[in-house]
Amino acid sequence: MKRILSGIQPSGQLHIGNYFGMMKTMIDYMQNADLYVFIVDLHALTTVHDRDRLRRGTLESAADFMALGLDPGRCTFWVQSDVPEVCELMWVLSTQTSMGLLERCHSYKDKIAKGIAPSHGLFAYPVLMAADILLYQSEVVPVGKDQKQHLEVARDIAIRFNNIYGETFIVPEPAINENTAIVPGLDGQKMSKSYGNTIPIFLAEKPLRKCVMSIRTDSTPVEEPKNPDTCNLFALLKLFASPGRLAEIRDLYVNGGAAYGYIKQELFELIRDYFAAAREKKKDLLANQDYLREVLKKGADRARAKAATTMDIVRDRVGLKY
Ligand code: ADP
Ligand code: TRP
């Protein structure tokens, strides 16, 4: 069985881009992989500087994942900071990572362009992510397209380390689902917590309807033909509508007759129903936070055992064992 690993930041409400870009893929892998899933609270510290928000976000993201179908009995599920070895590995890897490699990362540039403070942590973010991946000897890392470059950085770091110190790390492969690689947000840009354009998975009915109704569309009149392939409403509908219904709506776009208001109402109902059971399950999980903490601690113990094995080899390879 392949070891498959991915993590998610607890930095805001999880949205349908996170779900289709990463969470669903991970949940689907549960049957036939040695699955590692974790909440990356150390990464979230680069943007969340409010203690209560981070604590709440961490537990909520764990509840979200479990409500959506992740079974912690069939994978290793934990919170990143509960395995402190990752910070030690990050330091070792930092000493092997060129400034140029990190300077080329778009994500850092995008984040500072959006007004996030350019801290050292934000700049070194991809090295911590490489440490996450290499510490557990991950073979496959499912992520959305926006994380592809970070995966390349992790691969570069692993290859360089192996060349210098001898075979130590598995070189990971990204797994990107091309159909859902970039889920568009309300404004047509990539849906992202940091762009304020998301459809959160667990919104209550009223705010969810309001959110879906605010999807930006053009002002082409109903009867005129429209291009479904450039319309973000249609791209979102594709994720939820049945193939038959989608073909009917495509026809309305191409031949005229597609009314955005009606399509939005239909999309709202589809999203509401798709996540209805998960919404209830999340409420139950959050009502029992001690149980959630216990599950996460058990996962951390398992992850830590694996981390200890890798770190033992790494310390030896670089000369930290004397
Ligand atoms: P955000 O951009 O909202 O802060 P994260 O960076 O925490 O999201 O991403 C968590 C996971 O969800 C990553 O694997 C990322 O690639 C995926 N993801 C985030 N936004 C999208 C999107 N709009 N489309 C597809 N995948 C996404
Ligand atoms: N950087 C990823 C994101 O923002 C989250 C992440 C941290 C991650 N460590 C990881 C993803 C390791 C996959 C593997 O989405």
XYZ file of C-alpha atoms and ligand atoms in Angstrom:
364
model
C 0.000 0.000 0.000
C 1.256 3.463 -0.886
C 1.842 6.028 1.824
C -0.292 9.021 0.923
C -0.068 12.238 2.947
C -1.681 15.656 2.880
C -2.405 18.481 5.286
C -4.734 21.420 5.586
C -4.361 24.759 7.365
C -6.821 25.560 10.151
C -6.738 29.206 9.162
C -10.410 29.784 8.354
C -13.658 28.070 7.441
C -13.048 25.190 5.045
C -14.650 25.717 1.667
C -15.735 23.681 -1.315
C -12.372 24.368 -3.045
C -10.613 22.627 -0.146
C -13.152 19.824 -0.298
C -12.896 19.022 -4.018
C -9.203 20.004 -4.313
C -7.934 17.875 -1.451
C -10.257 16.586 1.297
C -12.486 14.405 -0.893
C -9.452 12.894 -2.624
C -7.976 11.960 0.753
C -11.257 10.508 2.031
C -11.599 8.432 -1.152
C -8.068 7.046 -0.682
C -8.924 5.667 2.770
C -9.870 2.230 1.409
C -6.555 1.372 -0.151
C -3.676 3.474 1.113
C -1.513 3.974 4.180
C -3.097 7.371 4.694
C -1.615 10.271 6.700
C -3.823 13.344 7.190
C -2.987 16.265 9.447
C -4.027 19.757 10.462
C -1.095 22.111 9.848
C -1.345 24.522 12.754
C 2.351 25.507 12.553
C 1.817 26.671 8.983
C -1.320 28.563 10.031
C 0.805 30.557 12.513
C 2.237 32.407 9.497
C -1.123 34.154 9.038
C -3.213 33.615 12.193
C -1.974 35.622 15.165
C -5.007 35.193 17.355
C -4.687 32.400 19.912
C -8.398 31.621 20.269
C -8.956 31.646 16.522
C -6.147 29.166 15.956
C -7.275 26.840 18.751
C -10.870 26.882 17.517
C -9.766 26.505 13.890
C -7.678 23.435 14.689
C -10.515 21.566 16.423
C -13.035 22.676 13.821
C -10.905 21.540 10.901
C -10.502 18.153 12.579
C -14.281 17.958 13.065
C -14.813 19.009 9.437
C -12.593 16.250 8.110
C -14.271 13.600 10.253
C -17.777 14.887 9.510
C -17.024 14.639 5.787
C -16.102 10.980 6.159
C -12.495 10.639 7.311
C -12.328 7.701 9.704
C -9.402 8.127 12.139
C -9.465 4.353 12.745
C -8.415 3.790 9.137
C -5.697 6.417 8.786
C -3.200 8.398 10.843
C -4.889 11.701 11.692
C -3.174 14.305 13.887
C -2.241 17.924 14.515
C 1.143 18.951 13.073
C 2.515 20.635 16.219
C 1.961 17.466 18.276
C 4.985 16.010 16.467
C 7.779 18.507 17.264
C 10.332 16.478 15.278
C 9.018 18.266 12.200
C 10.647 21.516 13.371
C 13.984 19.793 13.879
C 13.840 18.300 10.394
C 12.862 21.676 8.992
C 16.048 23.185 10.401
C 18.230 20.454 8.947
C 16.543 20.857 5.554
C 16.847 24.666 5.753
C 20.597 24.337 5.809
C 20.357 22.504 2.466
C 17.855 24.852 0.788
C 19.073 27.688 -1.404
C 17.557 31.145 -1.055
C 16.912 31.163 -4.808
C 14.643 28.121 -4.598
C 12.429 29.866 -2.039
C 12.619 33.253 -3.760
C 11.023 31.686 -6.831
C 7.912 30.520 -4.929
C 4.764 32.282 -6.208
C 2.787 31.554 -3.075
C 5.077 33.788 -0.965
C 4.857 36.611 -3.503
C 1.068 36.226 -3.813
C 0.617 36.309 -0.061
C 2.644 39.473 0.441
C 0.836 41.065 -2.490
C -2.395 40.343 -0.560
C -1.058 42.236 2.445
C 0.226 39.365 4.626
C 3.332 40.458 6.605
C 6.492 39.071 4.930
C 7.864 37.191 7.967
C 10.697 34.670 7.921
C 8.098 31.963 8.672
C 6.118 32.878 5.571
C 9.272 32.765 3.453
C 10.384 29.434 4.945
C 6.862 27.953 4.669
C 7.821 25.546 1.833
C 10.710 24.115 3.896
C 8.340 23.248 6.751
C 6.037 21.680 4.176
C 8.956 19.653 2.770
C 9.739 18.511 6.328
C 6.088 17.421 6.758
C 6.262 15.328 3.643
C 9.744 13.830 4.030
C 9.464 13.088 7.765
C 6.795 10.459 7.060
C 8.483 9.108 3.906
C 5.393 9.982 1.874
C 5.126 8.575 -1.629
C 2.121 10.511 -2.933
C 0.834 13.954 -1.911
C -2.664 14.920 -3.150
C -3.048 18.712 -3.325
C -4.769 21.400 -5.361
C -2.839 22.908 -8.270
C -1.774 25.925 -6.169
C 0.491 23.645 -4.120
C 2.277 22.085 -7.099
C 5.317 24.335 -6.773
C 5.647 23.531 -3.067
C 5.751 19.855 -3.994
C 8.528 20.593 -6.480
C 10.467 22.321 -3.701
C 10.020 19.254 -1.457
C 11.252 17.015 -4.267
C 14.289 19.249 -4.940
C 15.193 19.258 -1.262
C 14.855 15.460 -0.988
C 16.952 14.833 -4.111
C 19.684 17.213 -2.953
C 19.790 15.703 0.532
C 19.947 12.156 -0.860
C 22.799 13.164 -3.197
C 24.854 14.684 -0.411
C 24.196 12.293 2.470
C 23.104 9.095 0.711
C 19.591 7.688 0.130
C 17.494 8.912 3.050
C 14.173 10.250 1.809
C 11.541 8.949 -0.566
C 11.103 11.538 -3.336
C 7.345 12.340 -3.239
C 4.994 12.565 -6.211
C 2.177 15.126 -6.346
C -1.340 13.862 -7.165
C -3.432 16.612 -8.705
C -6.990 15.937 -9.790
C -7.178 17.853 -13.070
C -11.001 18.042 -13.010
C -11.064 19.970 -9.777
C -7.526 21.367 -9.802
C -8.728 24.926 -9.264
C -12.236 25.493 -7.976
C -13.242 29.097 -8.757
C -14.545 31.393 -6.049
C -17.521 33.787 -6.028
C -15.552 36.286 -8.117
C -14.079 33.768 -10.582
C -10.542 33.860 -9.082
C -9.261 30.725 -7.269
C -11.511 30.088 -4.260
C -9.356 30.827 -1.225
C -9.791 31.687 2.452
C -7.346 34.519 1.973
C -9.312 36.078 -0.930
C -12.665 36.250 0.911
C -14.447 34.647 -2.067
C -15.360 31.253 -0.645
C -18.442 29.099 -0.298
C -17.838 27.537 3.135
C -18.889 23.869 3.322
C -20.790 24.167 6.574
C -22.694 27.435 6.205
C -26.238 27.406 7.554
C -29.026 27.431 4.979
C -29.761 31.177 4.904
C -26.178 32.469 4.639
C -25.397 29.672 2.166
C -28.192 30.849 -0.137
C -26.998 34.441 0.164
C -23.451 33.341 -0.621
C -24.436 31.335 -3.728
C -26.642 34.197 -4.947
C -23.593 36.487 -4.802
C -21.617 34.447 -7.375
C -20.450 36.967 -9.970
C -21.946 36.487 -13.447
C -21.968 38.731 -16.518
C -24.970 40.759 -17.683
C -25.824 38.826 -20.853
C -29.671 38.713 -21.167
C -31.383 35.364 -20.463
C -32.306 34.599 -24.069
C -28.830 35.223 -25.496
C -26.269 32.411 -25.886
C -23.465 32.265 -23.287
C -20.235 30.331 -23.029
C -20.511 27.746 -20.195
C -16.771 27.090 -20.277
C -15.835 30.601 -19.156
C -18.630 30.957 -16.567
C -17.672 30.379 -12.933
C -21.287 29.580 -11.991
C -21.218 26.721 -14.489
C -17.818 25.540 -13.213
C -19.260 25.308 -9.691
C -22.415 23.596 -10.912
C -20.268 20.912 -12.577
C -19.094 19.792 -9.138
C -22.614 19.043 -7.898
C -25.085 18.471 -10.770
C -25.777 15.054 -12.291
C -24.336 14.537 -15.795
C -27.854 14.579 -17.310
C -28.853 17.847 -15.655
C -25.515 19.398 -16.524
C -26.021 18.553 -20.208
C -29.470 20.241 -20.110
C -28.046 23.383 -18.549
C -25.116 23.437 -20.975
C -27.696 23.398 -23.746
C -29.441 26.437 -22.266
C -26.134 28.299 -22.128
C -25.229 27.490 -25.723
C -28.666 28.045 -27.279
C -29.997 30.797 -25.029
C -32.425 30.532 -22.111
C -30.005 30.149 -19.185
C -31.237 32.379 -16.335
C -28.462 32.890 -13.803
C -30.880 33.429 -10.885
C -32.563 30.049 -11.412
C -29.260 28.262 -11.860
C -27.947 29.802 -8.649
C -31.053 28.645 -6.752
C -30.499 25.136 -8.113
C -26.821 25.225 -7.159
C -27.730 26.402 -3.642
C -30.096 23.452 -3.183
C -27.544 20.992 -4.520
C -24.827 22.238 -2.144
C -27.219 22.292 0.831
C -28.292 18.686 0.194
C -24.802 17.391 -0.658
C -23.435 18.409 2.752
C -26.623 17.929 4.844
C -25.521 14.755 6.660
C -21.985 16.075 7.249
C -23.429 19.281 8.731
C -25.283 17.260 11.382
C -22.260 15.083 12.097
C -20.061 18.138 12.595
C -22.449 19.480 15.248
C -22.233 16.178 17.157
C -18.441 16.114 16.950
C -18.056 19.694 18.177
C -20.363 18.928 21.075
C -17.789 16.365 22.252
C -14.423 18.104 22.040
C -12.733 15.786 24.537
C -13.381 12.910 22.183
C -11.878 14.915 19.303
C -8.756 15.699 21.350
C -8.391 12.049 22.291
C -8.618 10.955 18.644
C -5.982 13.524 17.644
C -3.610 12.501 20.454
C -3.815 8.857 19.410
C -3.037 9.880 15.834
C -0.089 11.984 17.015
C 1.377 9.004 18.891
C 1.283 6.934 15.711
C 2.737 9.745 13.582
C 5.449 10.415 16.161
C 6.644 6.812 16.074
C 7.188 7.108 12.315
C 8.826 10.530 12.707
C 11.242 9.172 15.315
C 12.492 6.485 12.918
C 13.191 9.015 10.153
C 14.856 11.501 12.516
C 17.125 8.841 13.904
C 18.482 8.199 10.404
C 18.671 11.921 9.542
C 20.612 12.794 12.715
C 23.031 10.032 11.955
C 23.449 11.024 8.290
C 24.251 14.669 8.983
C 26.501 14.071 11.993
C 24.257 15.095 14.849
C 24.910 11.716 16.532
C 28.284 11.790 18.229
P -6.812 28.415 1.040
O -6.247 28.904 -0.284
O -8.282 28.600 1.075
O -6.114 29.034 2.234
P -5.309 26.077 1.666
O -4.078 26.752 1.141
O -5.424 25.842 3.130
O -6.570 26.873 1.129
O -5.492 24.713 0.908
C -5.806 23.462 1.447
C -5.907 22.434 0.337
O -7.029 22.734 -0.486
C -4.701 22.429 -0.609
O -4.448 21.109 -1.040
C -5.124 23.283 -1.738
O -4.438 22.974 -2.931
C -6.605 22.927 -1.834
N -7.341 24.069 -2.374
C -7.483 25.284 -1.811
N -8.217 26.094 -2.587
C -8.542 25.369 -3.666
C -9.297 25.636 -4.842
N -9.881 26.800 -5.035
N -9.404 24.669 -5.755
C -8.844 23.457 -5.563
N -8.123 23.139 -4.484
C -7.973 24.060 -3.542
N 0.695 24.255 2.240
C -0.490 23.452 2.207
C -1.664 24.361 1.872
O -1.684 25.518 2.153
C -0.735 22.755 3.509
C 0.336 21.775 3.842
C 1.284 21.903 4.803
C 0.544 20.527 3.213
N 2.078 20.793 4.826
C 1.669 19.956 3.864
C -0.068 19.870 2.164
C 2.161 18.702 3.480
C 0.441 18.617 1.789
C 1.553 18.061 2.445
O -2.621 23.863 1.362
